[in-house]
Each structure stands twice: as C-alpha cells, then as structure tokens.
Amino acid sequence: MIEQHDQDLDDDQDLDDPLAEVADFDQFFAEQAKPRRGVPLRLFGRTYTLPPSLPALYVLQLHRVMNSASPEDVSRLLAALFGPDAVDHWADNGMDDRQLGIVLMWATANVAEPGAMSMEQAAAEYDRREAIKAGKARRPATTARPKNRPKNKGKRSNSGRR
C-alpha cells in the first residue's frame, strides 16, 4: 500500500533509509524506449501522424466508450490519436459510421504494429464484425452430415401408412 508521505517525495529529498532504492520508472522507460515514428495517414485533405504507441488516455477512454453512446466520449477517445479537432473535421466532410469504424480499426492495428493491417483488410474486418452484430454472419461452407442415414423403406412419414 502506498502511503501519502511516500507520494510527496521528490527527486531532491533523501529517504529516511539511505539503503532504500527508489524504483525509478523514468530511468527504466528511458532505457527501454526505442525511437519510433508514428504512421502517417491522410484523411479529408489532412495528414495525421499516429502516435508511436497507444496513449494511456486512449486505452482508458476506450473502456469508457465501450459502454457509452455519447459523442463527447468518442471525440475524446479519437483526440488521443488524431488531435482535438479531427472528429469535427471528419464530420464536416461527411464521414459515415462505416468509414469511422474502418479508420479506427486500421489506426489501432497500425499503432500497435506499423504495417499490420491494410485499409482493405480493415474494411473487410469491419464488415465481418458488423455482419456478426447484425446476425448476418455466414454459416461455415461445410456442415457435418451423418454418413449412415436410416433408410426410409419407401414410406413417407406423413402418408398415414404404418
């Protein structure tokens, strides 16, 4: 458990115990960082550059948006990736829900791993997921059928004969 006085320490203060080490995430993350440039994309005449990794704000907002239909929540989510006025710009240019879904799917995949998903793949995956939501998912091409069906012996079940 973190105690309040531990949170108030800054870099200039000594700890009571000179042998105690501070877990220095600033140093650790600086050592772990691999310089990487975000993936650029053009949409409605503007060029956006995705961040080189998913921002924490995006991840936190994503969980909120999953249970929300609020346009403000969606706008805040997208601002973490594309900037504060991107959604308004897209809406002003007539973006529809399918286009938005494709852009989000593509962007999320390519932030995590640049080049991981093409625009065509994003569109196909978006359409597949929407079909599942709508209950229109196609059945598998092959269905198991019993090989040994009982013979009917020429009688129809509704013929009245026994």
Coordinates of C-alpha atoms in Angstrom, one line a residue, residues 37-143:
R37 CA 8.0 7.5 -35.7
G38 CA 4.2 7.1 -35.8
V39 CA 2.4 6.0 -39.0
P40 CA 1.1 8.9 -41.2
L41 CA -2.3 8.8 -42.8
R42 CA -4.3 11.3 -45.0
L43 CA -8.0 11.8 -44.5
F44 CA -10.2 14.5 -45.9
G45 CA -7.2 16.5 -47.1
R46 CA -5.3 16.5 -43.8
T47 CA -2.3 14.4 -42.8
Y48 CA -2.3 12.9 -39.3
T49 CA 0.5 11.0 -37.7
L50 CA -0.4 8.3 -35.3
P51 CA 1.5 8.2 -32.0
P52 CA 4.2 5.5 -32.0
S53 CA 2.3 3.6 -29.3
L54 CA -1.2 3.7 -27.9
P55 CA -1.5 6.6 -25.4
A56 CA -2.7 5.6 -21.9
L57 CA -5.6 8.1 -22.3
Y58 CA -6.8 6.2 -25.4
V59 CA -6.8 2.9 -23.6
L60 CA -8.6 4.3 -20.6
Q61 CA -11.2 6.1 -22.8
L62 CA -11.7 3.0 -24.9
H63 CA -13.1 1.2 -21.9
R64 CA -15.4 4.1 -21.2
V65 CA -16.6 4.4 -24.8
M66 CA -17.5 0.7 -24.9
N67 CA -20.4 1.3 -22.6
S68 CA -21.3 4.8 -23.9
A69 CA -23.0 6.2 -26.9
S70 CA -22.0 9.8 -26.0
P71 CA -20.4 11.7 -29.0
E72 CA -18.3 13.5 -26.4
D73 CA -16.7 10.3 -25.2
V74 CA -16.0 9.2 -28.8
S75 CA -14.5 12.6 -29.5
R76 CA -12.2 12.4 -26.5
L77 CA -11.1 8.9 -27.5
L78 CA -10.2 10.0 -31.0
A79 CA -8.5 13.1 -29.8
A80 CA -5.9 11.0 -28.1
L81 CA -4.9 9.5 -31.5
F82 CA -5.7 12.2 -34.1
G83 CA -5.9 15.5 -32.2
P84 CA -8.7 17.6 -30.7
D85 CA -10.5 18.7 -33.8
A86 CA -10.2 15.6 -36.0
V87 CA -13.7 14.3 -35.4
D88 CA -15.3 17.7 -36.2
H89 CA -13.3 17.9 -39.4
W90 CA -14.3 14.4 -40.4
A91 CA -18.0 15.0 -39.6
D92 CA -17.9 18.3 -41.5
N93 CA -16.7 16.3 -44.5
G94 CA -19.5 13.7 -44.3
M95 CA -17.7 10.8 -42.7
D96 CA -20.2 7.9 -42.1
D97 CA -20.1 5.3 -39.4
R98 CA -18.6 2.6 -41.6
Q99 CA -15.7 4.9 -42.6
L100 CA -15.1 5.9 -39.0
G101 CA -15.0 2.2 -38.0
I102 CA -12.6 1.3 -40.7
V103 CA -10.3 4.2 -39.8
L104 CA -10.3 3.2 -36.1
M105 CA -9.7 -0.4 -36.9
W106 CA -6.8 0.4 -39.2
A107 CA -5.3 3.0 -36.8
T108 CA -5.5 0.8 -33.7
A109 CA -3.8 -2.1 -35.6
N110 CA -1.1 0.1 -37.1
V111 CA -0.2 2.0 -33.9
A112 CA 0.5 -1.3 -32.2
E113 CA 2.4 -2.6 -35.2
P114 CA 3.0 -0.4 -38.2
G115 CA 2.0 -2.1 -41.4
A116 CA 0.0 -4.8 -39.6
M117 CA -3.3 -4.0 -41.4
S118 CA -4.0 -2.6 -44.8
M119 CA -7.0 -0.4 -45.5
E120 CA -8.7 -3.2 -47.4
Q121 CA -8.1 -5.6 -44.5
A122 CA -9.6 -3.1 -42.1
A123 CA -12.7 -2.7 -44.3
A124 CA -13.2 -6.4 -44.6
E125 CA -12.7 -6.9 -40.8
Y126 CA -15.1 -4.1 -40.0
D127 CA -17.7 -5.5 -42.4
R128 CA -17.3 -9.0 -40.9
R129 CA -17.8 -7.7 -37.3
E130 CA -20.8 -5.7 -38.4
A131 CA -22.4 -8.7 -40.0
I132 CA -21.9 -10.7 -36.8
K133 CA -23.5 -8.0 -34.8
A134 CA -26.5 -7.9 -37.2
G135 CA -26.8 -11.7 -37.1
K136 CA -25.9 -12.0 -40.8
A137 CA -22.7 -13.9 -40.4
R138 CA -22.4 -16.7 -43.0
R139 CA -22.5 -20.3 -41.9
P140 CA -19.4 -22.3 -42.5
A141 CA -19.2 -23.7 -46.0
T142 CA -19.1 -27.3 -44.8
T143 CA -21.5 -28.8 -42.4

